[in-house]
């Protein structure tokens, strides 16, 4: 299948990740056997998750834990509860985790889990039952030195606490088997906002290098959840003008800049729809792509920047990929031709897994870190990766995504070879 055929507007994460891998594998001249090894998962576990619902029925959900690669360390990646978390989607996300952990040089491989369920349709008791049954059925492949889950879309600290409890019943108290836990169960300070914080550090570094100061710059963000809301707050504090944001219910636009602290309280803390906030003009989820800005930040879904219209129409200088796989491969080409820089997901949104790594270290050492130490180490780790990618971009005149892939693929392939494969 050509890139063109694969890159339909409806392209999902799995297909985007596979297509990008093929481009990068050609670039670094990966041998055919290594290509096969890194294209497919090391281990894929599919389970049925039967749950007694509140009305007495038994519902059966499909669940997956896919370990893409563990050459550089235990597998690491979130668990997603979402109706569309099928095998292909979970594999794509697991694969991205391998490149992410390698690029930012933390001693983990890549994994992802998913249960095909809409958590909004579950009561709290049903959600707990799904979590405990799923954990039991995949526990055999988990472990602090084997595979360490974390939250993802549709799961949160509470879900991680149930997972920890269920796993610990079998194996003894094991806080290092999962990250993104509540602080009182061994979670790390700074984990909740870590992805937004990492994005901000990279944007600040880019701003200095390419003379695009954050202060007074115009920012548009799609998605106002964990990543989008925290990043909006951090950029607002740094002096940026956040001129438009959206969530699943629609968007809001204010050319003078939205009142982000109040919007954060309304839409993130109180979970109210973004368009109901009184400080701007309502816009649709399509109109947000036409708002002129310096930084355009997709922070919701995969495949949203595509060749079916918006890639040609975007009016921005830089696209900051906060979501996983927001840009299709053809859109990527169009944006390169239009001279719009795309800063790739597995560099930009790696702050979450970096602080998850710190959480794991703190659990193993039984020694909590201060918030200052977490943020200092996050800054050091993510800006080191940023600089490596930037230097390769400057040296080889390739895109940021290509440079990031070249570094990550080479590291993973080297680890596989040294292990004798
Ligand atoms: P979240 O569930 O907290 O928030 C998602 C946001 O997107 C919500 O505001 C939701 O209303 C909005 N949204 C959903 N559909 C939309 C649509 N059609 N149009 C506009 N907005 C829409 O999720 P999150 O944790 O913020 O994750 C967002 C993205 O970032 C995902 O792609 C996720 O995989 C990626 N990511 C998250 C983390 C993390 O630490 N949370 C780390 C790395 C990558």
Short mmCIF file of C-alpha atoms and ligand atoms in Angstrom, two decimals:
data_model
loop_
_atom_site.label_atom_id
_atom_site.label_comp_id
_atom_site.label_asym_id
_atom_site.label_seq_id
_atom_site.Cartn_x
_atom_site.Cartn_y
_atom_site.Cartn_z
CA UNK A 1 0.00 0.00 0.00
CA UNK A 2 1.39 3.43 -0.88
CA UNK A 3 1.52 6.28 1.58
CA UNK A 4 -1.21 7.99 -0.47
CA UNK A 5 -3.53 4.97 -0.18
CA UNK A 6 -2.88 4.59 3.52
CA UNK A 7 -3.38 8.25 4.32
CA UNK A 8 -7.13 8.62 4.08
CA UNK A 9 -8.73 11.41 6.13
CA UNK A 10 -10.31 8.77 8.34
CA UNK A 11 -6.89 7.23 8.94
CA UNK A 12 -6.54 5.87 12.43
CA UNK A 13 -3.55 5.77 14.74
CA UNK A 14 -2.47 2.22 13.81
CA UNK A 15 -2.24 3.01 10.09
CA UNK A 16 -0.52 6.37 10.64
CA UNK A 17 2.14 4.80 12.88
CA UNK A 18 2.80 1.94 10.41
CA UNK A 19 3.11 4.33 7.51
CA UNK A 20 5.52 6.61 9.39
CA UNK A 21 7.59 3.60 10.46
CA UNK A 22 8.05 2.48 6.83
CA UNK A 23 9.26 5.94 5.81
CA UNK A 24 11.73 6.06 8.73
CA UNK A 25 12.93 2.46 8.23
CA UNK A 26 13.79 3.29 4.60
CA UNK A 27 15.63 6.38 5.74
CA UNK A 28 17.90 4.63 8.25
CA UNK A 29 18.26 1.57 5.98
CA UNK A 30 16.86 -0.93 8.48
CA UNK A 31 17.52 -4.54 7.47
CA UNK A 32 14.43 -6.56 6.42
CA UNK A 33 14.50 -8.89 9.46
CA UNK A 34 14.80 -5.91 11.87
CA UNK A 35 11.99 -4.17 10.01
CA UNK A 36 9.78 -7.22 10.60
CA UNK A 37 10.81 -7.41 14.26
CA UNK A 38 10.04 -3.74 14.94
CA UNK A 39 6.89 -3.56 12.82
CA UNK A 40 5.06 -6.22 14.81
CA UNK A 41 4.55 -6.64 18.57
CA UNK A 42 6.74 -8.77 20.82
CA UNK A 43 3.63 -10.05 22.57
CA UNK A 44 -0.06 -9.39 22.13
CA UNK A 45 -2.58 -10.53 24.73
CA UNK A 46 -6.32 -10.42 23.99
CA UNK A 47 -8.81 -11.16 26.76
CA UNK A 48 -12.53 -11.17 27.36
CA UNK A 49 -13.64 -9.07 30.32
CA UNK A 50 -16.97 -10.33 31.74
CA UNK A 51 -18.61 -7.93 34.19
CA UNK A 52 -21.85 -8.16 36.17
CA UNK A 53 -23.70 -4.89 35.57
CA UNK A 54 -25.79 -3.07 38.16
CA UNK A 55 -29.01 -4.46 36.63
CA UNK A 56 -27.80 -8.07 37.05
CA UNK A 57 -26.84 -8.74 33.38
CA UNK A 58 -23.35 -9.94 32.47
CA UNK A 59 -21.67 -7.79 29.83
CA UNK A 60 -18.50 -9.02 28.09
CA UNK A 61 -15.91 -6.51 26.85
CA UNK A 62 -12.81 -7.14 24.72
CA UNK A 63 -9.47 -6.09 26.19
CA UNK A 64 -5.86 -6.01 24.98
CA UNK A 65 -2.39 -5.60 26.40
CA UNK A 66 0.12 -5.28 23.60
CA UNK A 67 3.85 -5.21 24.33
CA UNK A 68 5.47 -3.82 21.22
CA UNK A 69 9.12 -3.94 22.25
CA UNK A 70 11.11 -4.49 25.44
CA UNK A 71 14.69 -4.47 24.16
CA UNK A 72 15.64 -1.34 26.16
CA UNK A 73 13.77 -2.17 29.38
CA UNK A 74 10.38 -3.17 30.79
CA UNK A 75 7.44 -2.34 28.54
CA UNK A 76 5.66 0.90 29.41
CA UNK A 77 2.39 2.42 28.30
CA UNK A 78 -1.10 3.46 29.29
CA UNK A 79 -4.42 1.67 29.46
CA UNK A 80 -7.25 3.21 27.45
CA UNK A 81 -10.94 2.58 28.09
CA UNK A 82 -12.64 3.64 24.86
CA UNK A 83 -15.20 2.12 22.47
CA UNK A 84 -12.66 2.31 19.61
CA UNK A 85 -9.69 0.85 21.50
CA UNK A 86 -9.41 -2.13 19.14
CA UNK A 87 -6.32 -4.25 18.46
CA UNK A 88 -5.04 -2.06 15.63
CA UNK A 89 -5.38 1.17 17.61
CA UNK A 90 -3.71 -0.31 20.69
CA UNK A 91 -0.83 -1.70 18.61
CA UNK A 92 -0.28 1.71 16.99
CA UNK A 93 -0.17 3.38 20.41
CA UNK A 94 2.13 0.65 21.82
CA UNK A 95 4.51 1.14 18.90
CA UNK A 96 4.62 4.90 19.48
CA UNK A 97 5.58 4.21 23.11
CA UNK A 98 8.66 2.25 21.93
CA UNK A 99 9.86 5.22 19.87
CA UNK A 100 9.00 7.70 22.63
CA UNK A 101 10.89 5.93 25.43
CA UNK A 102 13.89 5.42 23.12
CA UNK A 103 13.93 9.02 21.90
CA UNK A 104 13.92 10.53 25.40
CA UNK A 105 16.32 7.81 26.54
CA UNK A 106 14.51 6.30 29.50
CA UNK A 107 15.08 2.58 30.21
CA UNK A 108 11.72 1.30 29.02
CA UNK A 109 10.17 -0.32 25.97
CA UNK A 110 6.70 0.30 24.57
CA UNK A 111 3.28 -1.15 25.38
CA UNK A 112 -0.37 -0.14 25.49
CA UNK A 113 -3.58 -1.61 26.81
CA UNK A 114 -7.18 -1.06 25.96
CA UNK A 115 -10.68 -2.22 26.81
CA UNK A 116 -13.39 -1.61 24.21
CA UNK A 117 -15.84 0.05 26.55
CA UNK A 118 -17.29 3.54 26.90
CA UNK A 119 -16.51 4.38 30.54
CA UNK A 120 -19.09 7.20 30.57
CA UNK A 121 -21.80 4.52 30.30
CA UNK A 122 -20.55 2.68 33.43
CA UNK A 123 -21.39 3.27 37.08
CA UNK A 124 -18.40 3.61 39.44
CA UNK A 125 -18.92 0.04 40.65
CA UNK A 126 -19.04 -1.27 37.07
CA UNK A 127 -15.87 0.69 36.18
CA UNK A 128 -14.08 -0.86 39.16
CA UNK A 129 -15.27 -4.33 38.12
CA UNK A 130 -14.00 -3.84 34.53
CA UNK A 131 -10.63 -2.67 35.90
CA UNK A 132 -10.21 -5.53 38.38
CA UNK A 133 -11.24 -8.26 35.93
CA UNK A 134 -9.06 -6.83 33.14
CA UNK A 135 -6.10 -6.53 35.54
CA UNK A 136 -6.51 -10.14 36.65
CA UNK A 137 -6.57 -11.41 33.11
CA UNK A 138 -3.44 -9.56 31.99
CA UNK A 139 -1.55 -9.73 35.33
CA UNK A 140 0.57 -12.62 34.12
CA UNK A 141 2.37 -10.31 31.65
CA UNK A 142 2.66 -7.30 34.03
CA UNK A 143 5.31 -6.57 36.67
CA UNK A 144 7.66 -3.79 37.83
CA UNK A 145 10.43 -5.25 35.63
CA UNK A 146 8.15 -6.66 32.92
CA UNK A 147 5.37 -4.25 31.94
CA UNK A 148 4.17 -1.11 33.77
CA UNK A 149 0.78 0.42 32.83
CA UNK A 150 -0.36 4.03 33.34
CA UNK A 151 -3.54 6.06 32.69
CA UNK A 152 -4.66 7.02 29.18
CA UNK A 153 -7.93 8.23 27.68
CA UNK A 154 -10.87 7.03 29.81
CA UNK A 155 -8.76 5.96 32.78
CA UNK A 156 -7.42 7.97 35.72
CA UNK A 157 -5.67 7.80 39.10
CA UNK A 158 -8.57 5.88 40.65
CA UNK A 159 -8.39 3.21 37.94
CA UNK A 160 -4.63 2.92 38.55
CA UNK A 161 -5.29 2.55 42.30
CA UNK A 162 -7.66 -0.40 41.64
CA UNK A 163 -5.10 -1.92 39.28
CA UNK A 164 -2.39 -1.61 41.95
CA UNK A 165 -4.67 -3.21 44.54
CA UNK A 166 -5.65 -6.12 42.29
CA UNK A 167 -2.06 -6.82 41.23
CA UNK A 168 -0.78 -6.52 44.82
CA UNK A 169 -3.29 -9.18 45.99
CA UNK A 170 -1.44 -11.67 43.79
CA UNK A 171 2.15 -10.48 44.17
CA UNK A 172 2.41 -8.50 47.42
CA UNK A 173 2.52 -4.69 47.65
CA UNK A 174 3.90 -3.56 44.27
CA UNK A 175 3.61 0.20 43.74
CA UNK A 176 6.17 0.11 40.89
CA UNK A 177 3.84 -2.03 38.74
CA UNK A 178 1.82 1.01 37.69
CA UNK A 179 2.37 4.78 37.35
CA UNK A 180 -0.03 7.71 37.40
CA UNK A 181 -1.20 6.60 40.85
CA UNK A 182 -2.68 8.92 43.49
CA UNK A 183 0.09 10.59 45.54
CA UNK A 184 -1.05 8.76 48.69
CA UNK A 185 -0.39 5.40 46.97
CA UNK A 186 3.10 6.29 45.73
CA UNK A 187 2.26 8.60 42.83
CA UNK A 188 4.71 11.35 41.88
CA UNK A 189 4.31 15.06 42.41
CA UNK A 190 4.02 16.79 39.03
CA UNK A 191 2.69 13.72 37.16
CA UNK A 192 -0.76 15.17 36.45
CA UNK A 193 0.56 18.20 34.55
CA UNK A 194 3.76 16.51 33.28
CA UNK A 195 2.72 16.18 29.63
CA UNK A 196 1.74 19.86 29.42
CA UNK A 197 4.90 20.84 31.27
CA UNK A 198 7.09 18.86 28.84
CA UNK A 199 5.33 20.45 25.86
CA UNK A 200 5.96 23.88 27.32
CA UNK A 201 9.69 23.18 27.87
CA UNK A 202 10.09 22.04 24.25
CA UNK A 203 8.12 25.03 22.93
CA UNK A 204 10.29 27.41 24.97
CA UNK A 205 13.44 25.81 23.56
CA UNK A 206 12.06 26.06 20.00
CA UNK A 207 10.97 29.65 20.64
CA UNK A 208 14.55 30.60 21.61
CA UNK A 209 16.15 28.71 18.72
CA UNK A 210 13.83 29.96 15.99
CA UNK A 211 13.02 33.41 17.28
CA UNK A 212 9.31 32.87 17.90
CA UNK A 213 8.87 34.18 21.45
CA UNK A 214 6.05 32.61 23.46
CA UNK A 215 5.22 35.98 24.94
CA UNK A 216 2.45 37.66 22.94
CA UNK A 217 2.32 34.76 20.48
CA UNK A 218 -1.07 33.42 19.39
CA UNK A 219 -2.01 29.89 20.43
CA UNK A 220 -4.90 27.64 19.32
CA UNK A 221 -5.56 24.35 21.14
CA UNK A 222 -7.91 21.53 20.10
CA UNK A 223 -8.87 19.53 23.21
CA UNK A 224 -9.13 20.82 26.75
CA UNK A 225 -8.47 17.69 28.81
CA UNK A 226 -5.43 16.79 30.87
CA UNK A 227 -2.93 17.81 28.18
CA UNK A 228 -4.69 20.77 26.53
CA UNK A 229 -5.93 22.45 29.71
CA UNK A 230 -2.62 22.28 31.59
CA UNK A 231 -0.67 23.42 28.54
CA UNK A 232 -3.07 26.35 28.00
CA UNK A 233 -2.53 27.41 31.62
CA UNK A 234 1.25 27.13 31.40
CA UNK A 235 1.44 29.06 28.10
CA UNK A 236 -0.91 31.74 29.41
CA UNK A 237 1.36 32.11 32.47
CA UNK A 238 4.32 32.49 30.07
CA UNK A 239 2.57 35.43 28.38
CA UNK A 240 1.02 33.74 25.33
CA UNK A 241 -2.39 34.74 24.00
CA UNK A 242 -4.59 31.62 23.84
CA UNK A 243 -7.04 32.81 21.18
CA UNK A 244 -9.12 29.65 20.61
CA UNK A 245 -9.71 26.29 22.29
CA UNK A 246 -12.20 23.48 21.77
CA UNK A 247 -13.47 20.31 23.35
CA UNK A 248 -15.87 17.62 22.14
CA UNK A 249 -18.80 20.05 22.51
CA UNK A 250 -17.34 22.81 20.31
CA UNK A 251 -14.94 25.75 20.41
CA UNK A 252 -14.48 29.24 21.74
CA UNK A 253 -12.63 32.16 20.14
CA UNK A 254 -11.43 35.47 21.53
CA UNK A 255 -8.92 37.41 19.45
CA UNK A 256 -7.71 39.37 22.46
CA UNK A 257 -6.92 36.14 24.31
CA UNK A 258 -9.18 33.92 26.47
CA UNK A 259 -9.21 34.26 30.24
CA UNK A 260 -7.41 30.92 30.67
CA UNK A 261 -7.37 30.68 34.50
CA UNK A 262 -11.17 31.07 34.61
CA UNK A 263 -11.65 28.78 31.61
CA UNK A 264 -9.44 26.17 33.33
CA UNK A 265 -11.65 26.32 36.41
CA UNK A 266 -14.85 26.11 34.30
CA UNK A 267 -13.92 23.42 31.76
CA UNK A 268 -11.16 21.37 33.42
CA UNK A 269 -11.78 21.58 37.17
CA UNK A 270 -15.60 21.65 36.94
CA UNK A 271 -15.81 19.52 33.74
CA UNK A 272 -18.24 21.92 32.03
CA UNK A 273 -18.34 22.26 28.20
CA UNK A 274 -15.83 24.78 26.77
CA UNK A 275 -18.44 26.58 24.56
CA UNK A 276 -20.54 27.37 27.65
CA UNK A 277 -17.77 29.60 29.04
CA UNK A 278 -18.90 33.23 28.71
CA UNK A 279 -15.58 34.82 27.66
CA UNK A 280 -15.57 34.42 23.85
CA UNK A 281 -17.43 33.69 20.60
CA UNK A 282 -18.61 30.16 20.00
CA UNK A 283 -17.08 28.43 16.99
CA UNK A 284 -17.52 24.92 15.60
CA UNK A 285 -14.95 22.15 15.79
CA UNK A 286 -14.21 22.75 12.10
CA UNK A 287 -13.87 26.52 12.39
CA UNK A 288 -11.07 26.22 14.94
CA UNK A 289 -8.70 25.06 12.17
CA UNK A 290 -9.14 28.38 10.36
CA UNK A 291 -8.17 30.62 13.30
CA UNK A 292 -4.88 32.36 12.51
CA UNK A 293 -2.15 31.63 15.06
CA UNK A 294 1.56 31.07 15.61
CA UNK A 295 1.25 27.73 17.46
CA UNK A 296 -1.49 25.28 16.53
CA UNK A 297 -1.80 22.50 19.11
CA UNK A 298 -3.94 19.41 18.46
CA UNK A 299 -4.42 17.89 21.94
CA UNK A 300 -7.36 15.53 21.46
CA UNK A 301 -7.61 12.87 18.74
CA UNK A 302 -5.54 11.09 16.09
CA UNK A 303 -5.82 11.89 12.35
CA UNK A 304 -7.41 15.34 12.80
CA UNK A 305 -4.95 17.18 10.54
CA UNK A 306 -5.46 15.55 7.19
CA UNK A 307 -5.44 16.17 3.45
CA UNK A 308 -9.22 16.40 3.29
CA UNK A 309 -9.20 20.18 3.64
CA UNK A 310 -7.55 21.51 6.76
CA UNK A 311 -3.88 20.71 5.93
CA UNK A 312 -4.07 23.15 3.03
CA UNK A 313 -6.03 25.76 4.98
CA UNK A 314 -4.21 25.96 8.32
CA UNK A 315 -2.93 29.44 9.13
CA UNK A 316 -0.11 28.81 11.60
CA UNK A 317 3.68 28.78 11.84
CA UNK A 318 4.22 25.64 13.93
CA UNK A 319 2.11 22.58 14.69
CA UNK A 320 2.79 21.17 18.13
CA UNK A 321 1.58 17.57 18.25
CA UNK A 322 0.31 17.15 21.79
CA UNK A 323 -2.10 14.32 20.89
CA UNK A 324 -0.82 11.01 19.56
CA UNK A 325 -0.75 10.78 15.73
CA UNK A 326 -2.83 13.90 14.98
CA UNK A 327 -1.30 14.33 11.49
CA UNK A 328 -1.75 11.91 8.58
CA UNK A 329 1.32 11.18 6.40
CA UNK A 330 -0.07 13.05 3.36
CA UNK A 331 -0.94 16.06 5.51
CA UNK A 332 2.63 15.92 6.79
CA UNK A 333 3.91 16.26 3.22
CA UNK A 334 1.52 19.12 2.47
CA UNK A 335 2.65 20.97 5.61
CA UNK A 336 6.33 20.48 4.73
CA UNK A 337 5.65 21.95 1.28
CA UNK A 338 3.84 24.87 2.94
CA UNK A 339 6.84 25.48 5.21
CA UNK A 340 4.88 24.78 8.38
CA UNK A 341 7.02 23.02 10.99
CA UNK A 342 5.47 19.97 12.64
CA UNK A 343 6.96 19.12 16.05
CA UNK A 344 6.21 15.38 16.42
CA UNK A 345 4.09 13.71 19.08
CA UNK A 346 6.61 11.25 20.46
CA UNK A 347 9.00 14.09 21.32
CA UNK A 348 6.50 16.75 22.33
CA UNK A 349 4.12 14.72 24.54
CA UNK A 350 6.82 12.59 26.19
CA UNK A 351 6.68 14.56 29.48
CA UNK A 352 4.03 12.17 30.84
CA UNK A 353 6.10 9.03 30.37
CA UNK A 354 9.26 10.78 31.58
CA UNK A 355 7.61 11.63 34.90
CA UNK A 356 6.10 8.12 34.97
CA UNK A 357 9.70 6.90 34.84
CA UNK A 358 10.54 9.18 37.79
CA UNK A 359 7.54 7.75 39.66
CA UNK A 360 8.83 4.20 39.05
CA UNK A 361 12.30 5.20 40.26
CA UNK A 362 10.82 6.78 43.41
CA UNK A 363 8.78 3.60 44.08
CA UNK A 364 11.76 1.30 43.65
CA UNK A 365 13.96 3.52 45.85
CA UNK A 366 11.08 4.14 48.30
CA UNK A 367 12.14 7.78 48.30
CA UNK A 368 9.75 10.52 47.11
CA UNK A 369 11.10 13.52 45.17
CA UNK A 370 10.15 17.19 45.60
CA UNK A 371 8.13 18.90 42.84
CA UNK A 372 11.16 21.07 42.03
CA UNK A 373 13.32 18.00 41.50
CA UNK A 374 10.67 16.37 39.25
CA UNK A 375 10.43 19.49 37.07
CA UNK A 376 14.19 20.04 36.92
CA UNK A 377 14.81 16.45 35.83
CA UNK A 378 11.92 16.62 33.34
CA UNK A 379 13.36 19.79 31.85
CA UNK A 380 16.82 18.21 31.60
CA UNK A 381 15.56 15.00 29.98
CA UNK A 382 13.12 16.47 27.46
CA UNK A 383 15.31 19.36 26.34
CA UNK A 384 18.24 16.96 25.81
CA UNK A 385 16.01 14.95 23.42
CA UNK A 386 14.77 18.17 21.80
CA UNK A 387 18.36 19.31 21.16
CA UNK A 388 19.37 15.96 19.62
CA UNK A 389 16.44 16.13 17.20
CA UNK A 390 17.07 19.81 16.40
CA UNK A 391 20.75 19.15 15.66
CA UNK A 392 19.88 16.30 13.29
CA UNK A 393 17.27 18.47 11.54
CA UNK A 394 19.90 21.16 11.01
CA UNK A 395 22.57 18.70 9.88
CA UNK A 396 20.51 16.51 7.52
CA UNK A 397 17.81 19.00 6.47
CA UNK A 398 15.04 16.50 7.23
CA UNK A 399 11.74 17.05 9.03
CA UNK A 400 11.55 16.96 12.82
CA UNK A 401 9.55 13.74 12.66
CA UNK A 402 12.09 12.04 10.42
CA UNK A 403 14.98 13.11 12.65
CA UNK A 404 13.18 11.91 15.79
CA UNK A 405 12.42 8.54 14.16
CA UNK A 406 16.01 8.13 13.01
CA UNK A 407 17.29 8.56 16.59
CA UNK A 408 14.65 6.29 18.15
CA UNK A 409 14.82 3.51 15.57
CA UNK A 410 18.62 3.39 15.70
CA UNK A 411 18.56 3.06 19.51
CA UNK A 412 15.98 0.28 19.54
CA UNK A 413 17.65 -1.62 16.67
CA UNK A 414 21.03 -1.38 18.45
CA UNK A 415 19.55 -2.78 21.68
CA UNK A 416 17.93 -5.66 19.74
CA UNK A 417 21.23 -6.45 18.01
CA UNK A 418 23.25 -6.35 21.25
CA UNK A 419 20.76 -8.80 22.76
CA UNK A 420 21.54 -11.16 19.89
CA UNK A 421 18.66 -10.54 17.49
P1 LIG B 1 -8.52 13.79 27.97
O1 LIG B 1 -9.53 12.69 27.83
O2 LIG B 1 -8.19 14.31 29.33
O3 LIG B 1 -8.96 15.07 27.08
C1 LIG B 1 -9.33 14.97 25.74
C2 LIG B 1 -9.94 16.30 25.31
O4 LIG B 1 -10.23 16.23 23.91
C3 LIG B 1 -11.26 16.63 26.01
O5 LIG B 1 -11.31 18.01 26.26
C4 LIG B 1 -12.30 16.25 24.95
O6 LIG B 1 -13.53 16.95 25.11
C5 LIG B 1 -11.56 16.69 23.70
N1 LIG B 1 -12.11 16.12 22.47
C6 LIG B 1 -12.52 14.87 22.22
N2 LIG B 1 -13.01 14.78 20.98
C7 LIG B 1 -12.90 16.02 20.43
C8 LIG B 1 -13.23 16.57 19.17
N3 LIG B 1 -13.80 15.83 18.23
N4 LIG B 1 -12.96 17.88 18.94
C9 LIG B 1 -12.40 18.64 19.89
N5 LIG B 1 -12.07 18.17 21.10
C10 LIG B 1 -12.31 16.87 21.37
O7 LIG B 1 -7.24 13.23 27.22
P2 LIG B 1 -5.73 13.72 27.42
O8 LIG B 1 -5.09 12.89 28.47
O9 LIG B 1 -5.67 15.20 27.50
O10 LIG B 1 -5.10 13.23 26.04
C11 LIG B 1 -5.25 13.99 24.84
C12 LIG B 1 -4.34 13.42 23.78
O11 LIG B 1 -2.98 13.48 24.27
C13 LIG B 1 -4.57 11.96 23.40
O12 LIG B 1 -4.24 11.80 22.04
C14 LIG B 1 -3.58 11.21 24.26
O13 LIG B 1 -3.25 9.94 23.72
C15 LIG B 1 -2.40 12.18 24.21
N6 LIG B 1 -1.45 12.04 25.31
C16 LIG B 1 -1.83 12.20 26.61
C17 LIG B 1 -0.89 12.10 27.63
C18 LIG B 1 -1.25 12.32 29.06
O14 LIG B 1 -0.34 12.31 29.92
N7 LIG B 1 -2.51 12.55 29.42
C19 LIG B 1 0.46 11.81 27.32
C20 LIG B 1 0.81 11.67 25.99
C21 LIG B 1 -0.14 11.78 24.99
#
